[in-house]
């Protein structure tokens, strides 16, 4: 019954005979620094340099410095909303809030994008507010001049 599973392999295909001696299965191993199993302090002179290892150098890979955390321009957005032109100022406040959320998520690319939009909307609201206020002041001055002029004509005409 044991012979049914035995397969004889002729020629060079036969496996090498099993060596029954323990510890001699793989032949003589080269000595390892720091003891028989590689543990312990390294022997002197085995490493080409002493001190900490330099960082690995990768070909065609540039190391970029980390991106700085952008400003959310909240104060500028609030100023633009309350004192200049509120419809665009609200958009600036929304982008400022998106910048804070992106910073909290550590998504600096989106934070930079939203920060730039918040600043742009704030500047647009400030410029629009200044122009709008100048137009209103000009309109009030012209209306005041016209009203006083017609009032003067009405008083002088003795109706």
Coordinates of C-alpha atoms in Angstrom, one line a residue:
X1 CA 0.0 0.0 0.0
X2 CA 2.9 2.4 0.7
X3 CA 4.4 1.5 -2.7
X4 CA 1.4 2.8 -4.6
X5 CA 2.2 6.4 -3.9
X6 CA 6.0 6.1 -4.5
X7 CA 7.2 7.6 -7.7
X8 CA 10.7 6.9 -9.0
X9 CA 12.3 9.8 -10.9
X10 CA 15.1 8.7 -13.2
X11 CA 18.2 10.7 -14.0
X12 CA 19.0 14.3 -13.1
X13 CA 15.4 15.1 -12.2
X14 CA 15.7 13.2 -8.9
X15 CA 15.8 15.4 -5.8
X16 CA 19.0 15.4 -3.8
X17 CA 19.1 13.0 -0.8
X18 CA 17.9 14.4 2.5
X19 CA 20.8 15.2 4.9
X20 CA 19.9 13.8 8.3
X21 CA 22.5 15.9 10.2
X22 CA 20.9 18.9 12.0
X23 CA 22.3 22.4 11.3
X24 CA 24.0 21.4 8.1
X25 CA 21.1 21.8 5.8
X26 CA 22.2 25.0 4.0
X27 CA 25.9 24.8 4.3
X28 CA 28.2 27.2 6.0
X29 CA 26.7 30.7 6.5
X30 CA 28.8 33.8 6.4
X31 CA 29.3 35.5 9.8
X32 CA 26.8 38.2 10.7
X33 CA 27.8 41.5 12.4
X34 CA 26.7 41.7 16.0
X35 CA 26.5 38.1 17.0
X36 CA 25.3 34.8 15.6
X37 CA 21.8 35.9 14.8
X38 CA 22.4 39.5 13.7
X39 CA 21.5 41.1 17.0
X40 CA 23.6 43.4 19.1
X41 CA 25.8 46.3 18.2
X42 CA 27.5 46.3 14.8
X43 CA 31.1 45.6 14.6
X44 CA 33.4 48.5 13.9
X45 CA 34.4 49.1 10.3
X46 CA 31.4 47.3 8.8
X47 CA 29.6 50.4 7.7
X48 CA 31.1 52.9 5.3
X49 CA 30.0 56.0 7.3
X50 CA 29.1 56.8 10.9
X51 CA 26.2 58.9 12.1
X52 CA 22.6 59.2 10.9
X53 CA 21.7 57.9 7.5
X54 CA 21.0 60.6 4.9
X55 CA 17.6 60.7 3.4
X56 CA 17.2 58.5 0.3
X57 CA 17.6 60.2 -3.1
X58 CA 14.9 59.5 -5.7
X59 CA 15.5 60.2 -9.3
X60 CA 13.2 62.7 -11.0
X61 CA 11.2 63.4 -7.9
X62 CA 11.2 67.0 -6.5
X63 CA 10.5 67.5 -2.8
X64 CA 8.0 70.4 -2.5
X65 CA 7.8 72.3 0.7
X66 CA 4.5 72.1 2.5
X67 CA 1.9 74.7 1.5
X68 CA 1.3 77.5 4.0
X69 CA -2.1 77.7 5.6
X70 CA -4.0 80.5 3.8
X71 CA -5.9 83.3 5.4
X72 CA -9.7 83.1 5.3
X73 CA -10.2 86.9 4.9
X74 CA -13.1 86.8 7.3
X75 CA -12.6 90.4 8.6
X76 CA -12.4 91.8 5.1
X77 CA -15.5 89.8 4.0
X78 CA -17.4 91.0 7.0
X79 CA -16.4 94.6 6.3
X80 CA -17.4 94.3 2.7
X81 CA -20.8 92.8 3.7
X82 CA -21.7 95.2 6.4
X83 CA -20.3 98.5 5.1
X84 CA -20.0 98.3 1.4
X85 CA -22.1 96.2 -0.9
X86 CA -23.9 93.4 1.0
X87 CA -25.0 91.1 -1.9
X88 CA -21.4 90.4 -3.0
X89 CA -20.2 90.6 0.6
X90 CA -22.4 87.6 1.4
X91 CA -20.7 85.6 -1.3
X92 CA -17.3 86.7 0.2
X93 CA -18.5 85.4 3.7
X94 CA -19.6 82.1 2.2
X95 CA -16.1 81.6 0.5
X96 CA -14.5 82.6 3.8
X97 CA -16.4 79.9 5.6
X98 CA -15.5 77.4 2.9
X99 CA -11.8 78.3 3.5
X100 CA -12.1 77.6 7.2
X101 CA -13.8 74.2 6.5
X102 CA -11.1 73.2 4.0
X103 CA -8.4 74.2 6.5
X104 CA -10.1 72.1 9.1
X105 CA -10.1 69.1 6.7
X106 CA -6.5 69.8 5.9
X107 CA -7.3 70.3 2.2
X108 CA -4.9 73.1 1.6
X109 CA -5.4 73.2 -2.2
X110 CA -9.2 73.9 -1.8
X111 CA -8.4 76.3 1.1
X112 CA -6.1 78.4 -1.2
X113 CA -8.7 78.4 -3.9
X114 CA -11.6 79.5 -1.6
X115 CA -9.3 82.0 0.1
X116 CA -8.6 83.7 -3.2
X117 CA -12.2 83.7 -4.1
X118 CA -13.1 85.3 -0.7
X119 CA -10.6 88.0 -1.2
X120 CA -11.7 88.7 -4.8
X121 CA -15.4 88.9 -3.8
X122 CA -14.5 91.2 -0.8
X123 CA -12.6 93.5 -3.1
X124 CA -15.4 93.5 -5.7
X125 CA -17.9 94.3 -2.9
X126 CA -15.7 97.2 -1.6
X127 CA -15.1 98.7 -5.1
X128 CA -18.8 98.3 -6.0
X129 CA -19.8 99.8 -2.6
X130 CA -17.5 102.8 -3.1
X131 CA -18.8 103.4 -6.7
X132 CA -22.5 102.9 -5.6
X133 CA -22.0 105.3 -2.7
X134 CA -20.4 107.9 -4.9
X135 CA -23.2 107.6 -7.4
X136 CA -25.8 108.0 -4.6
X137 CA -24.0 111.0 -3.1
X138 CA -23.7 112.6 -6.6
X139 CA -27.4 112.0 -7.2
X140 CA -28.4 113.5 -3.9
X141 CA -26.2 116.5 -4.5
X142 CA -27.7 117.1 -8.0
X143 CA -31.2 116.6 -6.7
X144 CA -30.6 119.0 -3.8
X145 CA -29.2 121.6 -6.3
X146 CA -32.2 121.2 -8.6
X147 CA -34.7 121.4 -5.8
X148 CA -33.1 124.6 -4.4
X149 CA -32.9 126.1 -7.8
X150 CA -36.6 125.5 -8.5
X151 CA -37.5 126.7 -5.1
X152 CA -35.5 129.9 -5.7
X153 CA -37.3 130.4 -9.0
X154 CA -40.7 129.8 -7.3
X155 CA -40.0 132.3 -4.6
X156 CA -38.7 134.9 -7.0
X157 CA -41.7 134.7 -9.3
X158 CA -44.3 136.0 -6.8
X159 CA -47.2 133.9 -7.8

